[in-house]
PDB file of C-alpha atoms in Angstrom:
ATOM      1  CA  LEU A   1       0.148  63.751  74.711  1.00 91.00           C
ATOM      2  CA  ASP A   2       3.572  64.872  74.781  1.00 91.00           C
ATOM      3  CA  GLN A   3       4.560  61.886  72.885  1.00 91.00           C
ATOM      4  CA  PHE A   4       3.105  63.301  69.561  1.00 92.00           C
ATOM      5  CA  PRO A   5       4.356  65.887  67.313  1.00 90.00           C
ATOM      6  CA  GLN A   6       2.991  69.248  68.242  1.00 90.00           C
ATOM      7  CA  ASP A   7       0.515  69.729  65.178  1.00 87.00           C
ATOM      8  CA  ALA A   8      -0.873  65.900  66.100  1.00 91.00           C
ATOM      9  CA  ARG A   9      -1.638  66.522  69.629  1.00 94.00           C
ATOM     10  CA  GLU A  10      -4.922  68.324  68.861  1.00 94.00           C
ATOM     11  CA  VAL A  11      -6.328  65.353  66.697  1.00 94.00           C
ATOM     12  CA  ALA A  12      -5.392  62.879  69.267  1.00 95.00           C
ATOM     13  CA  TYR A  13      -7.277  64.868  72.035  1.00 95.00           C
ATOM     14  CA  ARG A  14     -10.080  65.675  69.577  1.00 95.00           C
ATOM     15  CA  HIS A  15     -10.590  61.930  68.989  1.00 95.00           C
ATOM     16  CA  VAL A  16     -10.581  61.276  72.692  1.00 95.00           C
ATOM     17  CA  ARG A  17     -12.897  63.833  73.703  1.00 95.00           C
ATOM     18  CA  ARG A  18     -15.386  63.223  70.815  1.00 94.00           C
ATOM     19  CA  ARG A  19     -15.534  59.288  70.072  1.00 94.00           C
ATOM     20  CA  LEU A  20     -14.007  57.849  73.666  1.00 96.00           C
ATOM     21  CA  ILE A  21     -16.450  55.632  75.361  1.00 96.00           C
ATOM     22  CA  PHE A  22     -15.887  54.670  79.163  1.00 96.00           C
ATOM     23  CA  LEU A  23     -17.641  52.462  80.697  1.00 95.00           C
ATOM     24  CA  SER A  24     -17.573  52.680  84.936  1.00 95.00           C
ATOM     25  CA  ASN A  25     -17.582  50.196  87.261  1.00 94.00           C
ATOM     26  CA  LEU A  26     -21.011  51.929  88.641  1.00 95.00           C
ATOM     27  CA  GLU A  27     -22.218  51.333  85.139  1.00 96.00           C
ATOM     28  CA  MET A  28     -21.521  47.961  84.893  1.00 95.00           C
ATOM     29  CA  THR A  29     -22.868  47.349  88.075  1.00 95.00           C
ATOM     30  CA  HIS A  30     -26.039  48.715  86.793  1.00 96.00           C
ATOM     31  CA  LEU A  31     -26.004  46.559  83.767  1.00 97.00           C
ATOM     32  CA  VAL A  32     -25.516  43.765  85.902  1.00 96.00           C
ATOM     33  CA  GLY A  33     -28.372  44.426  88.349  1.00 96.00           C
ATOM     34  CA  MET A  34     -30.900  45.107  85.650  1.00 96.00           C
ATOM     35  CA  ALA A  35     -29.937  41.879  83.561  1.00 97.00           C
ATOM     36  CA  PHE A  36     -32.656  39.236  84.928  1.00 98.00           C
ATOM     37  CA  ALA A  37     -35.171  41.716  85.870  1.00 96.00           C
ATOM     38  CA  ASP A  38     -35.299  43.515  82.463  1.00 97.00           C
ATOM     39  CA  LEU A  39     -34.215  40.869  79.666  1.00 97.00           C
ATOM     40  CA  ILE A  40     -33.919  37.413  81.079  1.00 98.00           C
ATOM     41  CA  ARG A  41     -36.885  37.029  83.284  1.00 98.00           C
ATOM     42  CA  PRO A  42     -39.459  38.273  80.805  1.00 97.00           C
ATOM     43  CA  VAL A  43     -38.237  35.283  78.331  1.00 97.00           C
ATOM     44  CA  LEU A  44     -38.710  32.670  81.186  1.00 97.00           C
ATOM     45  CA  LEU A  45     -42.224  34.274  81.807  1.00 97.00           C
ATOM     46  CA  GLN A  46     -42.918  33.897  78.022  1.00 97.00           C
ATOM     47  CA  LYS A  47     -41.710  29.842  78.059  1.00 95.00           C
ATOM     48  CA  ALA A  48     -44.196  29.708  81.041  1.00 96.00           C
ATOM     49  CA  ALA A  49     -47.192  31.408  79.221  1.00 97.00           C
ATOM     50  CA  ALA A  50     -46.527  28.896  76.457  1.00 95.00           C
ATOM     51  CA  ALA A  51     -46.377  26.028  78.775  1.00 93.00           C
ATOM     52  CA  MET A  52     -49.831  27.211  80.628  1.00 95.00           C
ATOM     53  CA  SER A  53     -51.206  27.992  77.285  1.00 96.00           C
ATOM     54  CA  VAL A  54     -52.047  31.566  78.629  1.00 96.00           C
ATOM     55  CA  PRO A  55     -51.709  35.115  77.118  1.00 96.00           C
ATOM     56  CA  PRO A  56     -48.146  36.382  78.102  1.00 94.00           C
ATOM     57  CA  PHE A  57     -49.850  39.417  79.133  1.00 95.00           C
ATOM     58  CA  TYR A  58     -50.979  37.602  82.133  1.00 96.00           C
ATOM     59  CA  VAL A  59     -47.927  38.329  84.014  1.00 96.00           C
ATOM     60  CA  ARG A  60     -48.944  38.457  87.804  1.00 96.00           C
ATOM     61  CA  ARG A  61     -50.995  35.016  86.915  1.00 97.00           C
ATOM     62  CA  ILE A  62     -48.030  33.377  85.151  1.00 97.00           C
ATOM     63  CA  ALA A  63     -45.360  34.549  87.825  1.00 97.00           C
ATOM     64  CA  ALA A  64     -47.365  32.979  90.667  1.00 96.00           C
ATOM     65  CA  SER A  65     -47.690  29.679  88.748  1.00 95.00           C
ATOM     66  CA  ALA A  66     -46.064  26.304  89.376  1.00 91.00           C
ATOM     67  CA  GLU A  67     -45.043  26.315  85.699  1.00 92.00           C
ATOM     68  CA  PHE A  68     -42.806  29.708  86.278  1.00 95.00           C
ATOM     69  CA  THR A  69     -41.191  28.241  89.171  1.00 92.00           C
ATOM     70  CA  ALA A  70     -40.254  25.219  87.841  1.00 89.00           C
ATOM     71  CA  ILE A  71     -38.634  26.844  84.742  1.00 92.00           C
ATOM     72  CA  GLN A  72     -36.882  29.771  86.926  1.00 94.00           C
ATOM     73  CA  ASN A  73     -35.404  26.819  88.956  1.00 91.00           C
ATOM     74  CA  SER A  74     -34.292  24.821  85.957  1.00 89.00           C
ATOM     75  CA  THR A  75     -32.280  27.748  84.631  1.00 94.00           C
ATOM     76  CA  LEU A  76     -28.822  27.417  84.599  1.00 93.00           C
ATOM     77  CA  PHE A  77     -26.541  30.528  84.675  1.00 96.00           C
ATOM     78  CA  LEU A  78     -22.786  30.136  83.541  1.00 95.00           C
ATOM     79  CA  GLY A  79     -20.043  32.593  83.130  1.00 95.00           C
ATOM     80  CA  LEU A  80     -18.030  33.043  79.645  1.00 94.00           C
ATOM     81  CA  SER A  81     -15.337  34.629  81.188  1.00 90.00           C
ATOM     82  CA  ASP A  82     -14.225  36.762  84.655  1.00 88.00           C
ATOM     83  CA  GLY A  83     -16.344  39.545  83.317  1.00 90.00           C
ATOM     84  CA  ALA A  84     -19.603  37.862  83.673  1.00 93.00           C
ATOM     85  CA  ARG A  85     -19.866  38.984  87.365  1.00 94.00           C
ATOM     86  CA  THR A  86     -21.821  35.743  88.345  1.00 94.00           C
ATOM     87  CA  ASP A  87     -20.987  36.771  91.987  1.00 94.00           C
ATOM     88  CA  MET A  88     -22.679  40.050  91.703  1.00 95.00           C
ATOM     89  CA  PHE A  89     -25.437  38.832  89.134  1.00 96.00           C
ATOM     90  CA  ARG A  90     -26.356  36.250  91.929  1.00 95.00           C
ATOM     91  CA  ARG A  91     -26.609  38.722  94.809  1.00 95.00           C
ATOM     92  CA  ALA A  92     -28.534  41.175  92.675  1.00 95.00           C
ATOM     93  CA  ASN A  93     -31.391  38.504  92.355  1.00 96.00           C
ATOM     94  CA  PRO A  94     -31.848  36.734  95.543  1.00 94.00           C
ATOM     95  CA  GLN A  95     -34.745  34.808  94.211  1.00 94.00           C
ATOM     96  CA  LEU A  96     -32.388  32.778  92.561  1.00 94.00           C
ATOM     97  CA  ASP A  97     -30.536  29.694  94.307  1.00 91.00           C
ATOM     98  CA  ASN A  98     -26.747  29.296  94.384  1.00 89.00           C
ATOM     99  CA  GLU A  99     -26.611  26.118  92.960  1.00 87.00           C
ATOM    100  CA  GLN A 100     -27.942  27.595  89.803  1.00 92.00           C
ATOM    101  CA  PHE A 101     -24.489  29.431  89.170  1.00 92.00           C
ATOM    102  CA  LEU A 102     -21.077  28.412  87.687  1.00 88.00           C
ATOM    103  CA  GLN A 103     -18.590  30.939  87.196  1.00 87.00           C
ATOM    104  CA  HIS A 104     -17.250  28.793  83.939  1.00 87.00           C
ATOM    105  CA  TYR A 105     -19.089  27.193  81.340  1.00 87.00           C
ATOM    106  CA  GLU A 106     -16.866  23.905  80.996  1.00 81.00           C
ATOM    107  CA  ILE A 107     -18.657  21.834  83.220  1.00 82.00           C
ATOM    108  CA  VAL A 108     -17.017  18.424  84.350  1.00 75.00           C
ATOM    109  CA  ALA A 109     -19.297  15.395  84.877  1.00 73.00           C
ATOM    110  CA  GLU A 110     -18.659  15.265  88.858  1.00 75.00           C
ATOM    111  CA  ARG A 111     -20.151  18.895  89.040  1.00 80.00           C
ATOM    112  CA  ALA A 112     -23.092  18.207  86.405  1.00 78.00           C
ATOM    113  CA  ALA A 113     -24.363  15.471  88.884  1.00 77.00           C
ATOM    114  CA  LYS A 114     -24.365  18.258  91.662  1.00 81.00           C
ATOM    115  CA  LEU A 115     -26.154  20.624  89.504  1.00 85.00           C
ATOM    116  CA  LEU A 116     -28.960  18.152  88.832  1.00 80.00           C
ATOM    117  CA  ASP A 117     -29.076  16.805  92.445  1.00 79.00           C
ATOM    118  CA  GLY A 118     -29.867  20.469  93.326  1.00 80.00           C
ATOM    119  CA  LEU A 119     -32.305  21.251  90.980  1.00 84.00           C
ATOM    120  CA  GLN A 120     -34.239  18.214  91.817  1.00 78.00           C
ATOM    121  CA  SER A 121     -34.835  19.679  95.313  1.00 79.00           C
ATOM    122  CA  ARG A 122     -36.196  22.863  94.166  1.00 78.00           C
ATOM    123  CA  LEU A 123     -38.430  21.868  91.777  1.00 73.00           C
ATOM    124  CA  PRO A 124     -42.321  21.627  92.576  1.00 64.00           C
ATOM    125  CA  ARG A 125     -43.559  18.076  93.447  1.00 65.00           C
ATOM    126  CA  GLY A 126     -44.661  16.129  90.631  1.00 58.00           C
ATOM    127  CA  HIS A 127     -42.743  18.410  88.283  1.00 59.00           C
ATOM    128  CA  GLY A 128     -40.882  15.068  86.809  1.00 59.00           C
ATOM    129  CA  ASP A 129     -37.322  14.442  86.191  1.00 66.00           C
ATOM    130  CA  ALA A 130     -34.521  16.969  87.108  1.00 72.00           C
ATOM    131  CA  GLU A 131     -33.420  18.504  83.617  1.00 82.00           C
ATOM    132  CA  PHE A 132     -32.268  22.210  82.899  1.00 86.00           C
ATOM    133  CA  GLY A 133     -34.599  23.676  80.371  1.00 89.00           C
ATOM    134  CA  THR A 134     -32.860  26.917  79.901  1.00 93.00           C
ATOM    135  CA  VAL A 135     -29.104  27.865  80.127  1.00 94.00           C
ATOM    136  CA  VAL A 136     -27.982  31.462  80.244  1.00 97.00           C
ATOM    137  CA  LEU A 137     -24.691  32.360  79.364  1.00 96.00           C
ATOM    138  CA  LEU A 138     -23.116  35.433  80.650  1.00 97.00           C
ATOM    139  CA  ASP A 139     -20.575  38.077  79.679  1.00 96.00           C
ATOM    140  CA  ASP A 140     -19.400  41.410  79.876  1.00 95.00           C
ATOM    141  CA  PHE A 141     -18.578  42.508  75.979  1.00 96.00           C
ATOM    142  CA  THR A 142     -17.975  41.755  72.472  1.00 96.00           C
ATOM    143  CA  ALA A 143     -17.240  43.755  69.425  1.00 96.00           C
ATOM    144  CA  SER A 144     -16.666  41.111  66.584  1.00 96.00           C
ATOM    145  CA  GLY A 145     -18.347  37.793  68.033  1.00 95.00           C
ATOM    146  CA  LEU A 146     -15.462  35.870  66.635  1.00 94.00           C
ATOM    147  CA  SER A 147     -14.058  35.121  70.132  1.00 92.00           C
ATOM    148  CA  TYR A 148     -17.856  33.244  70.798  1.00 94.00           C
ATOM    149  CA  LEU A 149     -18.301  31.332  67.817  1.00 94.00           C
ATOM    150  CA  ARG A 150     -16.592  30.872  64.417  1.00 91.00           C
ATOM    151  CA  LEU A 151     -16.399  27.493  62.350  1.00 86.00           C
ATOM    152  CA  GLY A 152     -12.997  26.159  62.422  1.00 82.00           C
ATOM    153  CA  ASP A 153     -11.336  23.287  60.599  1.00 82.00           C
ATOM    154  CA  THR A 154     -12.845  20.530  62.749  1.00 83.00           C
ATOM    155  CA  GLY A 155     -16.264  22.323  63.356  1.00 85.00           C
ATOM    156  CA  TRP A 156     -17.599  24.976  65.617  1.00 89.00           C
ATOM    157  CA  THR A 157     -15.226  26.757  67.992  1.00 91.00           C
ATOM    158  CA  GLY A 158     -15.182  29.682  70.377  1.00 92.00           C
ATOM    159  CA  LYS A 159     -16.561  29.999  73.910  1.00 93.00           C
ATOM    160  CA  ILE A 160     -20.310  29.037  72.399  1.00 93.00           C
ATOM    161  CA  GLY A 161     -18.880  26.451  69.873  1.00 92.00           C
ATOM    162  CA  ARG A 162     -17.318  24.664  72.542  1.00 90.00           C
ATOM    163  CA  PHE A 163     -20.458  24.815  75.012  1.00 90.00           C
ATOM    164  CA  HIS A 164     -22.763  23.600  72.218  1.00 89.00           C
ATOM    165  CA  ASN A 165     -20.381  20.624  71.838  1.00 87.00           C
ATOM    166  CA  PHE A 166     -20.438  19.922  75.320  1.00 86.00           C
ATOM    167  CA  LEU A 167     -24.580  20.282  75.471  1.00 85.00           C
ATOM    168  CA  ASN A 168     -24.058  17.071  72.201  1.00 82.00           C
ATOM    169  CA  SER A 169     -21.987  15.428  74.449  1.00 81.00           C
ATOM    170  CA  GLU A 170     -22.964  12.514  76.723  1.00 77.00           C
ATOM    171  CA  SER A 171     -22.291  14.695  79.925  1.00 75.00           C
ATOM    172  CA  GLY A 172     -24.439  17.349  78.187  1.00 78.00           C
ATOM    173  CA  ALA A 173     -27.030  15.218  77.335  1.00 75.00           C
ATOM    174  CA  ARG A 174     -27.502  14.287  81.297  1.00 75.00           C
ATOM    175  CA  LEU A 175     -27.637  18.024  82.154  1.00 78.00           C
ATOM    176  CA  ILE A 176     -30.281  18.949  79.672  1.00 78.00           C
ATOM    177  CA  GLY A 177     -31.967  15.567  79.012  1.00 70.00           C
ATOM    178  CA  ASN A 178     -33.760  15.193  75.485  1.00 68.00           C
ATOM    179  CA  GLY A 179     -36.302  18.103  75.675  1.00 69.00           C
ATOM    180  CA  PRO A 180     -35.970  21.324  73.819  1.00 79.00           C
ATOM    181  CA  ILE A 181     -33.544  23.587  75.724  1.00 87.00           C
ATOM    182  CA  ASP A 182     -33.341  27.473  75.406  1.00 92.00           C
ATOM    183  CA  VAL A 183     -29.633  28.910  75.330  1.00 93.00           C
ATOM    184  CA  LEU A 184     -29.704  32.544  76.119  1.00 96.00           C
ATOM    185  CA  LEU A 185     -26.607  34.362  75.130  1.00 97.00           C
ATOM    186  CA  PHE A 186     -26.581  37.706  77.521  1.00 97.00           C
ATOM    187  CA  LEU A 187     -23.847  40.432  77.196  1.00 97.00           C
ATOM    188  CA  TYR A 188     -23.700  43.379  79.311  1.00 97.00           C
ATOM    189  CA  VAL A 189     -22.213  45.447  76.419  1.00 97.00           C
ATOM    190  CA  ALA A 190     -22.485  44.282  72.481  1.00 97.00           C
ATOM    191  CA  THR A 191     -21.815  46.142  69.295  1.00 97.00           C
ATOM    192  CA  GLN A 192     -24.161  46.153  66.473  1.00 97.00           C
ATOM    193  CA  ARG A 193     -21.619  44.088  64.285  1.00 97.00           C
ATOM    194  CA  ALA A 194     -21.079  41.451  66.681  1.00 97.00           C
ATOM    195  CA  VAL A 195     -24.865  40.921  67.108  1.00 97.00           C
ATOM    196  CA  GLU A 196     -25.759  40.597  63.558  1.00 97.00           C
ATOM    197  CA  TYR A 197     -22.608  38.205  63.195  1.00 96.00           C
ATOM    198  CA  LEU A 198     -23.445  36.119  66.556  1.00 97.00           C
ATOM    199  CA  GLU A 199     -27.634  36.069  65.274  1.00 95.00           C
ATOM    200  CA  GLU A 200     -26.341  34.580  62.164  1.00 94.00           C
ATOM    201  CA  LYS A 201     -24.321  31.838  63.370  1.00 93.00           C
ATOM    202  CA  THR A 202     -26.252  30.765  66.289  1.00 92.00           C
ATOM    203  CA  ALA A 203     -29.306  30.508  63.805  1.00 89.00           C
ATOM    204  CA  GLU A 204     -27.318  27.972  62.324  1.00 87.00           C
ATOM    205  CA  LEU A 205     -26.249  26.032  65.494  1.00 83.00           C
ATOM    206  CA  SER A 206     -30.086  26.115  66.101  1.00 76.00           C
ATOM    207  CA  ASN A 207     -30.682  24.395  63.025  1.00 62.00           C
ATOM    208  CA  ASP A 208     -27.632  21.879  63.481  1.00 52.00           C
ATOM    209  CA  ARG A 209     -29.842  20.482  66.398  1.00 53.00           C
ATOM    210  CA  ALA A 210     -33.170  21.360  66.668  1.00 60.00           C
ATOM    211  CA  ARG A 211     -33.660  20.943  70.317  1.00 77.00           C
ATOM    212  CA  LEU A 212     -30.774  23.586  71.065  1.00 85.00           C
ATOM    213  CA  LYS A 213     -32.637  27.366  70.507  1.00 89.00           C
ATOM    214  CA  TYR A 214     -30.147  29.975  71.051  1.00 93.00           C
ATOM    215  CA  ARG A 215     -31.003  33.375  71.539  1.00 94.00           C
ATOM    216  CA  LEU A 216     -29.120  36.742  72.012  1.00 96.00           C
ATOM    217  CA  LEU A 217     -29.693  39.315  74.703  1.00 97.00           C
ATOM    218  CA  VAL A 218     -28.011  42.589  75.215  1.00 98.00           C
ATOM    219  CA  GLY A 219     -28.037  45.256  77.947  1.00 97.00           C
ATOM    220  CA  GLN A 220     -26.325  48.192  75.990  1.00 97.00           C
ATOM    221  CA  LEU A 221     -25.493  48.278  72.327  1.00 97.00           C
ATOM    222  CA  LEU A 222     -23.089  49.999  70.428  1.00 97.00           C
ATOM    223  CA  PRO A 223     -24.236  50.855  67.283  1.00 96.00           C
ATOM    224  CA  HIS A 224     -22.420  50.855  63.810  1.00 95.00           C
ATOM    225  CA  SER A 225     -21.517  54.496  64.341  1.00 95.00           C
ATOM    226  CA  GLU A 226     -19.096  53.825  66.882  1.00 95.00           C
ATOM    227  CA  SER A 227     -16.596  52.125  64.689  1.00 95.00           C
ATOM    228  CA  LEU A 228     -14.206  54.312  63.168  1.00 95.00           C
ATOM    229  CA  ARG A 229     -12.878  53.415  59.779  1.00 93.00           C
ATOM    230  CA  PRO A 230      -9.952  53.894  57.693  1.00 94.00           C
ATOM    231  CA  GLY A 231     -10.339  57.336  55.710  1.00 93.00           C
ATOM    232  CA  GLU A 232     -12.856  58.606  58.275  1.00 93.00           C
ATOM    233  CA  ASP A 233     -10.352  61.010  60.153  1.00 94.00           C
ATOM    234  CA  GLU A 234      -7.151  61.235  57.996  1.00 94.00           C
ATOM    235  CA  GLY A 235      -5.337  63.051  60.731  1.00 93.00           C
ATOM    236  CA  LEU A 236      -6.081  60.312  63.245  1.00 95.00           C
ATOM    237  CA  ASP A 237      -5.051  57.616  60.537  1.00 96.00           C
ATOM    238  CA  ALA A 238      -1.830  59.310  60.011  1.00 95.00           C
ATOM    239  CA  LEU A 239      -0.948  58.784  63.800  1.00 94.00           C
ATOM    240  CA  ILE A 240      -2.192  55.333  63.799  1.00 94.00           C
ATOM    241  CA  GLU A 241       0.263  54.562  60.966  1.00 94.00           C
ATOM    242  CA  ALA A 242       3.156  56.600  62.712  1.00 93.00           C
ATOM    243  CA  PHE A 243       2.899  54.856  66.007  1.00 93.00           C
ATOM    244  CA  TYR A 244       1.474  51.117  65.289  1.00 94.00           C
ATOM    245  CA  ASP A 245       4.141  48.591  66.589  1.00 92.00           C
ATOM    246  CA  SER A 246       3.443  44.954  64.881  1.00 92.00           C
ATOM    247  CA  SER A 247       4.641  43.282  68.099  1.00 91.00           C
ATOM    248  CA  LEU A 248       1.163  43.934  69.523  1.00 93.00           C
ATOM    249  CA  GLU A 249       0.090  40.881  67.220  1.00 91.00           C
ATOM    250  CA  ASP A 250       0.115  37.268  67.992  1.00 90.00           C
ATOM    251  CA  ALA A 251      -1.543  33.821  67.301  1.00 87.00           C
ATOM    252  CA  HIS A 252      -4.427  35.071  68.880  1.00 86.00           C
ATOM    253  CA  THR A 253      -5.066  38.328  67.112  1.00 90.00           C
ATOM    254  CA  LEU A 254      -4.708  36.998  63.665  1.00 88.00           C
ATOM    255  CA  VAL A 255      -8.211  35.008  64.023  1.00 88.00           C
ATOM    256  CA  GLY A 256      -9.452  38.588  63.219  1.00 91.00           C
ATOM    257  CA  GLY A 257      -7.763  38.648  59.734  1.00 91.00           C
ATOM    258  CA  THR A 258      -6.536  41.796  60.250  1.00 93.00           C
ATOM    259  CA  ASN A 259      -3.417  43.780  62.297  1.00 94.00           C
ATOM    260  CA  LEU A 260      -4.361  45.888  65.147  1.00 95.00           C
ATOM    261  CA  LYS A 261      -4.319  49.251  64.103  1.00 96.00           C
ATOM    262  CA  TYR A 262      -8.037  49.338  63.966  1.00 96.00           C
ATOM    263  CA  GLY A 263      -8.372  46.916  67.006  1.00 96.00           C
ATOM    264  CA  PHE A 264      -9.090  43.271  66.514  1.00 95.00           C
ATOM    265  CA  ALA A 265     -10.947  42.396  63.183  1.00 95.00           C
ATOM    266  CA  GLY A 266     -10.755  45.951  62.313  1.00 95.00           C
ATOM    267  CA  CYS A 267     -13.565  46.865  64.742  1.00 96.00           C
ATOM    268  CA  GLY A 268     -12.333  50.364  65.188  1.00 96.00           C
ATOM    269  CA  LEU A 269     -13.753  51.133  68.695  1.00 97.00           C
ATOM    270  CA  SER A 270     -12.552  53.902  71.177  1.00 97.00           C
ATOM    271  CA  THR A 271     -14.696  51.666  73.862  1.00 97.00           C
ATOM    272  CA  ILE A 272     -12.695  51.169  77.462  1.00 96.00           C
ATOM    273  CA  LEU A 273     -14.068  48.911  80.114  1.00 94.00           C
ATOM    274  CA  THR A 274     -13.647  49.722  83.595  1.00 89.00           C
ATOM    275  CA  HIS A 275     -11.273  46.390  84.240  1.00 86.00           C
ATOM    276  CA  ASN A 276      -9.281  46.435  81.176  1.00 87.00           C
ATOM    277  CA  ALA A 277      -9.313  47.918  77.184  1.00 92.00           C
ATOM    278  CA  PRO A 278     -10.703  45.537  74.737  1.00 93.00           C
ATOM    279  CA  ASN A 279      -8.243  44.861  71.813  1.00 93.00           C
ATOM    280  CA  ASN A 280     -11.123  45.988  69.574  1.00 95.00           C
ATOM    281  CA  SER A 281     -10.057  49.147  70.424  1.00 97.00           C
ATOM    282  CA  LEU A 282      -7.779  51.412  68.471  1.00 97.00           C
ATOM    283  CA  ALA A 283      -4.082  50.406  69.038  1.00 95.00           C
ATOM    284  CA  LEU A 284      -3.503  54.420  69.254  1.00 94.00           C
ATOM    285  CA  LEU A 285      -5.429  53.760  72.786  1.00 96.00           C
ATOM    286  CA  VAL A 286      -4.664  50.674  74.282  1.00 95.00           C
ATOM    287  CA  GLY A 287      -1.664  49.364  72.586  1.00 93.00           C
ATOM    288  CA  GLU A 288       1.199  49.793  75.129  1.00 91.00           C
ATOM    289  CA  THR A 289       4.767  48.625  73.836  1.00 91.00           C
ATOM    290  CA  ASP A 290       8.162  49.469  74.579  1.00 88.00           C
ATOM    291  CA  HIS A 291       7.971  52.779  72.458  1.00 87.00           C
ATOM    292  CA  PHE A 292       4.458  53.917  72.905  1.00 92.00           C
ATOM    293  CA  ARG A 293       2.458  54.876  76.138  1.00 93.00           C
ATOM    294  CA  ALA A 294      -1.193  54.099  75.476  1.00 93.00           C
ATOM    295  CA  LEU A 295      -3.952  56.193  77.102  1.00 94.00           C
ATOM    296  CA  PHE A 296      -5.529  52.580  78.296  1.00 95.00           C
ATOM    297  CA  PRO A 297      -2.706  50.031  78.078  1.00 94.00           C
ATOM    298  CA  ARG A 298      -4.372  46.690  77.532  1.00 91.00           C
ATOM    299  CA  VAL A 299      -3.763  43.874  79.887  1.00 84.00           C
ATOM    300  CA  ARG A 300      -3.408  40.784  77.548  1.00 72.00           C
ATOM    301  CA  ARG A 301      -5.331  37.907  78.244  1.00 60.00           C
ATOM    302  CA  HIS A 302      -2.864  35.588  76.598  1.00 48.00           C
ATOM    303  CA  ALA A 303       0.548  35.692  77.538  1.00 40.00           C
ATOM    304  CA  VAL A 304       3.160  36.064  74.611  1.00 36.00           C
ATOM    305  CA  HIS A 305       6.377  33.609  75.316  1.00 29.00           C
ATOM    306  CA  GLY A 306       9.405  33.945  72.907  1.00 31.00           C
TER     307      GLY A 306
END
């Protein structure tokens, strides 16, 4: 607070005290631990119920069936970033096989063949050809959804866009076959804004190729009320204007369509993750520069070269 004028220190302190959301390592570990049992497994049980033509509330019967075993074993888990914590997710769910996990969503042909060989060995006898029927994409946080999916000059881009293109490629087709496939995007933490955006955009993907069905699952939802808008706190607005440095911006941040005064894409968050500060949070909190000390300096994912 020493770097602020005396009359502005109370403004900065009040904002941190009232609006800051800090997600600790313990809280993130809890979200990883509950993800499969509480949100993903119920989706797989519903798929098995439909395959068996039985009501979905026959949970014990469905869970003990060969249909559910096949569906669970033919589910592939892919990390979208280091924040996916696929190693921790795997250890929290010993009923899943190690060969169902990859730390990254970009799959080379050789790796895809190995995944199919492992799947064949896990399937109940008489199930048929080895094909993945469900893919779960794991990641820790999104506030705008833009880095996951957006329409560029040459088509869909972003992490999900690139994965969608892969599934429609020859290598992807070998992995999932010709049958319908569910793509579950599981985010440990997401804003309501990002959820609404991604649900709209993934619906377009689902319509693009009927056999690909996307569904969004979120462990912890941050409502719209957690986003600060210009004019909501005039004292804080003045601080943001006084201490903002445009050197924080680069070609990657321009994708958001705004400067970073109120975070990437103007998300206006005051949210901090234990391993890093999202660029969707206020520059006043995370934007470390040569002239300003941020409370939670963000480690940039993309290096900036002169």
